[in-house]
């Protein structure tokens, strides 16, 4: 039987940290029978009183947040401490979105804003650490999506700007993980 290397385990956990929340969000949206990507926020799926799929949605967010914290500390910290700290912030704030679902009203809004701001902080930190401007288009697209939603209510629901922000940050998170694992790959080669 093939033994998994430490690098492969960290890579799988890191990818699971982003795949699990997205899969659970998609599953919750499909099973809800009412969710509309144009008219709802993703968090509508997690409303503990009004949503028939709150358990699925909130479980996915909390598992993803936990895995982000674990991989930020266990994988990224050794090479990129500041990005590790930001990764912990992203993961913890994602977990808070699950814990303080829409039932909590203003508190939910605050932790949701913290999560999406932490994604922007991740992009800015990536630019500073690697001295690259490649995250700028992702950051601009995310900001413009939120501006259109908050200013003009385009789209009516927040799900699209939320997903844009998440998908705009994902490639840079994956790159940080791969860079963090590079010394491990070189030792095995």
mmCIF file of C-alpha atoms in Angstrom:
data_model
loop_
_atom_site.group_PDB
_atom_site.id
_atom_site.type_symbol
_atom_site.label_atom_id
_atom_site.label_comp_id
_atom_site.label_asym_id
_atom_site.label_seq_id
_atom_site.Cartn_x
_atom_site.Cartn_y
_atom_site.Cartn_z
ATOM 1 C CA UNK A 1 0.000 0.000 0.000
ATOM 2 C CA UNK A 2 1.274 3.476 -0.900
ATOM 3 C CA UNK A 3 2.035 5.666 2.101
ATOM 4 C CA UNK A 4 0.947 9.302 1.867
ATOM 5 C CA UNK A 5 3.730 11.814 2.391
ATOM 6 C CA UNK A 6 3.367 14.690 4.824
ATOM 7 C CA UNK A 7 3.267 17.058 1.831
ATOM 8 C CA UNK A 8 0.419 15.168 0.204
ATOM 9 C CA UNK A 9 -1.581 15.203 3.430
ATOM 10 C CA UNK A 10 -1.147 18.983 3.778
ATOM 11 C CA UNK A 11 -2.064 19.484 0.141
ATOM 12 C CA UNK A 12 -5.232 17.400 0.510
ATOM 13 C CA UNK A 13 -6.235 19.212 3.718
ATOM 14 C CA UNK A 14 -5.577 22.596 2.098
ATOM 15 C CA UNK A 15 -7.705 21.753 -0.924
ATOM 16 C CA UNK A 16 -10.417 20.284 1.306
ATOM 17 C CA UNK A 17 -10.482 23.592 3.200
ATOM 18 C CA UNK A 18 -11.853 25.294 0.099
ATOM 19 C CA UNK A 19 -13.673 22.373 -1.522
ATOM 20 C CA UNK A 20 -15.765 21.373 1.504
ATOM 21 C CA UNK A 21 -17.471 24.742 2.065
ATOM 22 C CA UNK A 22 -18.133 25.151 -1.658
ATOM 23 C CA UNK A 23 -19.555 21.634 -1.992
ATOM 24 C CA UNK A 24 -21.750 22.059 1.080
ATOM 25 C CA UNK A 25 -22.956 25.463 -0.187
ATOM 26 C CA UNK A 26 -23.827 23.912 -3.558
ATOM 27 C CA UNK A 27 -25.559 20.957 -1.894
ATOM 28 C CA UNK A 28 -27.547 23.249 0.410
ATOM 29 C CA UNK A 29 -28.560 25.465 -2.523
ATOM 30 C CA UNK A 30 -29.708 22.466 -4.571
ATOM 31 C CA UNK A 31 -31.612 20.838 -1.713
ATOM 32 C CA UNK A 32 -33.245 24.029 -0.428
ATOM 33 C CA UNK A 33 -35.895 24.243 -3.138
ATOM 34 C CA UNK A 34 -36.025 28.030 -2.802
ATOM 35 C CA UNK A 35 -32.500 29.476 -3.065
ATOM 36 C CA UNK A 36 -31.934 31.915 -5.940
ATOM 37 C CA UNK A 37 -28.360 33.049 -6.620
ATOM 38 C CA UNK A 38 -29.574 36.452 -7.866
ATOM 39 C CA UNK A 39 -31.944 37.262 -4.996
ATOM 40 C CA UNK A 40 -30.328 35.672 -1.952
ATOM 41 C CA UNK A 41 -27.164 35.894 0.066
ATOM 42 C CA UNK A 42 -25.360 32.608 0.602
ATOM 43 C CA UNK A 43 -25.996 32.985 4.332
ATOM 44 C CA UNK A 44 -29.746 32.734 3.741
ATOM 45 C CA UNK A 45 -29.035 29.013 3.410
ATOM 46 C CA UNK A 46 -27.661 28.983 6.962
ATOM 47 C CA UNK A 47 -30.575 30.681 8.750
ATOM 48 C CA UNK A 48 -31.247 28.219 11.585
ATOM 49 C CA UNK A 49 -34.971 29.019 11.789
ATOM 50 C CA UNK A 50 -36.001 29.684 8.185
ATOM 51 C CA UNK A 51 -33.744 27.390 6.162
ATOM 52 C CA UNK A 52 -34.378 23.686 5.738
ATOM 53 C CA UNK A 53 -30.687 23.225 4.837
ATOM 54 C CA UNK A 54 -29.048 25.304 7.591
ATOM 55 C CA UNK A 55 -27.305 22.281 9.079
ATOM 56 C CA UNK A 56 -25.640 21.391 5.764
ATOM 57 C CA UNK A 57 -24.615 24.977 5.009
ATOM 58 C CA UNK A 58 -23.275 25.834 8.473
ATOM 59 C CA UNK A 59 -21.486 22.492 8.845
ATOM 60 C CA UNK A 60 -19.674 23.099 5.549
ATOM 61 C CA UNK A 61 -18.587 26.594 6.566
ATOM 62 C CA UNK A 62 -17.410 25.504 10.005
ATOM 63 C CA UNK A 63 -15.464 22.507 8.648
ATOM 64 C CA UNK A 64 -13.872 24.682 5.975
ATOM 65 C CA UNK A 65 -12.973 27.359 8.506
ATOM 66 C CA UNK A 66 -11.421 24.786 10.827
ATOM 67 C CA UNK A 67 -9.377 23.271 7.987
ATOM 68 C CA UNK A 68 -8.204 26.748 6.903
ATOM 69 C CA UNK A 69 -6.972 27.439 10.439
ATOM 70 C CA UNK A 70 -5.264 24.030 10.668
ATOM 71 C CA UNK A 71 -3.513 24.339 7.293
ATOM 72 C CA UNK A 72 -2.532 27.950 7.938
ATOM 73 C CA UNK A 73 -0.812 26.953 11.172
ATOM 74 C CA UNK A 74 0.502 23.533 10.150
ATOM 75 C CA UNK A 75 1.458 24.113 6.528
ATOM 76 C CA UNK A 76 1.889 27.813 5.760
ATOM 77 C CA UNK A 77 3.357 29.061 9.070
ATOM 78 C CA UNK A 78 6.841 27.581 8.602
ATOM 79 C CA UNK A 79 7.523 29.593 5.440
ATOM 80 C CA UNK A 80 5.118 32.552 5.414
ATOM 81 C CA UNK A 81 4.158 33.625 8.916
ATOM 82 C CA UNK A 82 2.208 36.727 7.976
ATOM 83 C CA UNK A 83 0.183 34.798 5.379
ATOM 84 C CA UNK A 84 -0.394 32.129 8.013
ATOM 85 C CA UNK A 85 -1.834 34.743 10.380
ATOM 86 C CA UNK A 86 -4.117 36.030 7.644
ATOM 87 C CA UNK A 87 -5.138 32.457 6.811
ATOM 88 C CA UNK A 88 -6.102 31.936 10.455
ATOM 89 C CA UNK A 89 -8.136 35.162 10.288
ATOM 90 C CA UNK A 90 -9.915 33.963 7.125
ATOM 91 C CA UNK A 91 -10.616 30.531 8.608
ATOM 92 C CA UNK A 92 -11.774 31.823 11.971
ATOM 93 C CA UNK A 93 -14.037 34.459 10.454
ATOM 94 C CA UNK A 94 -15.548 31.816 8.141
ATOM 95 C CA UNK A 95 -16.266 29.667 11.193
ATOM 96 C CA UNK A 96 -17.895 32.663 12.889
ATOM 97 C CA UNK A 97 -20.216 33.091 9.882
ATOM 98 C CA UNK A 98 -21.427 29.525 10.531
ATOM 99 C CA UNK A 99 -21.700 29.947 14.309
ATOM 100 C CA UNK A 100 -23.449 33.322 14.208
ATOM 101 C CA UNK A 101 -25.868 32.583 11.370
ATOM 102 C CA UNK A 102 -28.518 35.023 10.156
ATOM 103 C CA UNK A 103 -30.607 34.420 13.285
ATOM 104 C CA UNK A 104 -28.083 36.676 15.042
ATOM 105 C CA UNK A 105 -28.912 39.657 12.798
ATOM 106 C CA UNK A 106 -26.341 42.437 13.125
ATOM 107 C CA UNK A 107 -23.703 40.147 14.636
ATOM 108 C CA UNK A 108 -23.977 37.887 11.589
ATOM 109 C CA UNK A 109 -23.538 40.922 9.338
ATOM 110 C CA UNK A 110 -20.405 41.961 11.242
ATOM 111 C CA UNK A 111 -18.744 38.533 11.045
ATOM 112 C CA UNK A 112 -19.680 38.237 7.354
ATOM 113 C CA UNK A 113 -18.071 41.598 6.625
ATOM 114 C CA UNK A 114 -15.018 40.460 8.610
ATOM 115 C CA UNK A 115 -14.785 37.314 6.476
ATOM 116 C CA UNK A 116 -14.982 39.144 3.149
ATOM 117 C CA UNK A 117 -12.556 41.830 4.330
ATOM 118 C CA UNK A 118 -10.169 39.056 5.399
ATOM 119 C CA UNK A 119 -10.222 37.748 1.816
ATOM 120 C CA UNK A 120 -9.172 41.209 0.597
ATOM 121 C CA UNK A 121 -6.479 41.303 3.288
ATOM 122 C CA UNK A 122 -5.238 37.917 2.016
ATOM 123 C CA UNK A 123 -4.843 39.330 -1.511
ATOM 124 C CA UNK A 124 -3.088 42.475 -0.269
ATOM 125 C CA UNK A 125 -0.772 40.438 1.971
ATOM 126 C CA UNK A 126 0.041 38.111 -0.925
ATOM 127 C CA UNK A 127 1.046 41.183 -2.986
ATOM 128 C CA UNK A 128 3.271 42.457 -0.177
ATOM 129 C CA UNK A 129 4.943 39.119 0.613
ATOM 130 C CA UNK A 130 5.661 38.069 -2.964
ATOM 131 C CA UNK A 131 6.018 41.586 -4.408
ATOM 132 C CA UNK A 132 3.613 40.678 -7.216
ATOM 133 C CA UNK A 133 0.719 42.644 -8.660
ATOM 134 C CA UNK A 134 -1.151 39.591 -9.966
ATOM 135 C CA UNK A 135 -3.831 39.778 -7.219
ATOM 136 C CA UNK A 136 -4.818 43.329 -8.235
ATOM 137 C CA UNK A 137 -7.374 42.285 -10.901
ATOM 138 C CA UNK A 138 -8.958 39.848 -8.431
ATOM 139 C CA UNK A 139 -9.141 42.522 -5.765
ATOM 140 C CA UNK A 140 -10.583 45.085 -8.195
ATOM 141 C CA UNK A 141 -13.230 42.675 -9.512
ATOM 142 C CA UNK A 142 -14.243 41.786 -5.945
ATOM 143 C CA UNK A 143 -14.483 45.426 -4.887
ATOM 144 C CA UNK A 144 -16.488 46.328 -8.006
ATOM 145 C CA UNK A 145 -18.887 43.418 -7.439
ATOM 146 C CA UNK A 146 -19.513 44.581 -3.878
ATOM 147 C CA UNK A 147 -19.817 48.216 -4.970
ATOM 148 C CA UNK A 148 -22.467 47.332 -7.581
ATOM 149 C CA UNK A 149 -24.372 45.267 -5.035
ATOM 150 C CA UNK A 150 -24.206 47.730 -2.142
ATOM 151 C CA UNK A 151 -24.745 50.885 -4.195
ATOM 152 C CA UNK A 152 -27.091 49.820 -6.982
ATOM 153 C CA UNK A 153 -28.489 46.516 -5.605
ATOM 154 C CA UNK A 154 -27.080 44.728 -8.656
ATOM 155 C CA UNK A 155 -27.635 41.867 -8.133
ATOM 156 C CA UNK A 156 -30.389 42.033 -5.492
ATOM 157 C CA UNK A 157 -28.850 39.282 -3.387
ATOM 158 C CA UNK A 158 -25.271 39.138 -2.156
ATOM 159 C CA UNK A 159 -24.516 35.571 -3.345
ATOM 160 C CA UNK A 160 -22.806 36.651 -6.573
ATOM 161 C CA UNK A 161 -20.419 39.199 -5.002
ATOM 162 C CA UNK A 162 -19.758 36.670 -2.237
ATOM 163 C CA UNK A 163 -18.828 33.952 -4.732
ATOM 164 C CA UNK A 164 -16.751 36.375 -6.815
ATOM 165 C CA UNK A 165 -14.725 37.306 -3.718
ATOM 166 C CA UNK A 166 -14.205 33.660 -2.788
ATOM 167 C CA UNK A 167 -13.208 32.495 -6.277
ATOM 168 C CA UNK A 168 -10.980 35.561 -6.766
ATOM 169 C CA UNK A 169 -8.963 34.633 -3.674
ATOM 170 C CA UNK A 170 -8.742 30.856 -4.180
ATOM 171 C CA UNK A 171 -5.871 30.744 -6.720
ATOM 172 C CA UNK A 172 -3.664 32.815 -4.426
ATOM 173 C CA UNK A 173 -4.429 30.640 -1.395
ATOM 174 C CA UNK A 174 -3.559 27.554 -3.455
ATOM 175 C CA UNK A 175 -0.341 29.221 -4.635
ATOM 176 C CA UNK A 176 0.659 30.007 -1.037
ATOM 177 C CA UNK A 177 0.038 26.374 -0.070
ATOM 178 C CA UNK A 178 2.084 25.086 -3.020
ATOM 179 C CA UNK A 179 4.936 27.499 -2.223
ATOM 180 C CA UNK A 180 4.791 26.384 1.413
ATOM 181 C CA UNK A 181 5.078 22.743 0.358
ATOM 182 C CA UNK A 182 7.892 23.316 -2.157
ATOM 183 C CA UNK A 183 10.748 22.488 0.261
ATOM 184 C CA UNK A 184 8.931 19.257 1.133
ATOM 185 C CA UNK A 185 8.667 18.334 -2.553
ATOM 186 C CA UNK A 186 12.387 19.036 -3.055
ATOM 187 C CA UNK A 187 13.299 16.744 -0.132
ATOM 188 C CA UNK A 188 11.323 13.891 -1.685
ATOM 189 C CA UNK A 189 12.713 14.403 -5.190
#
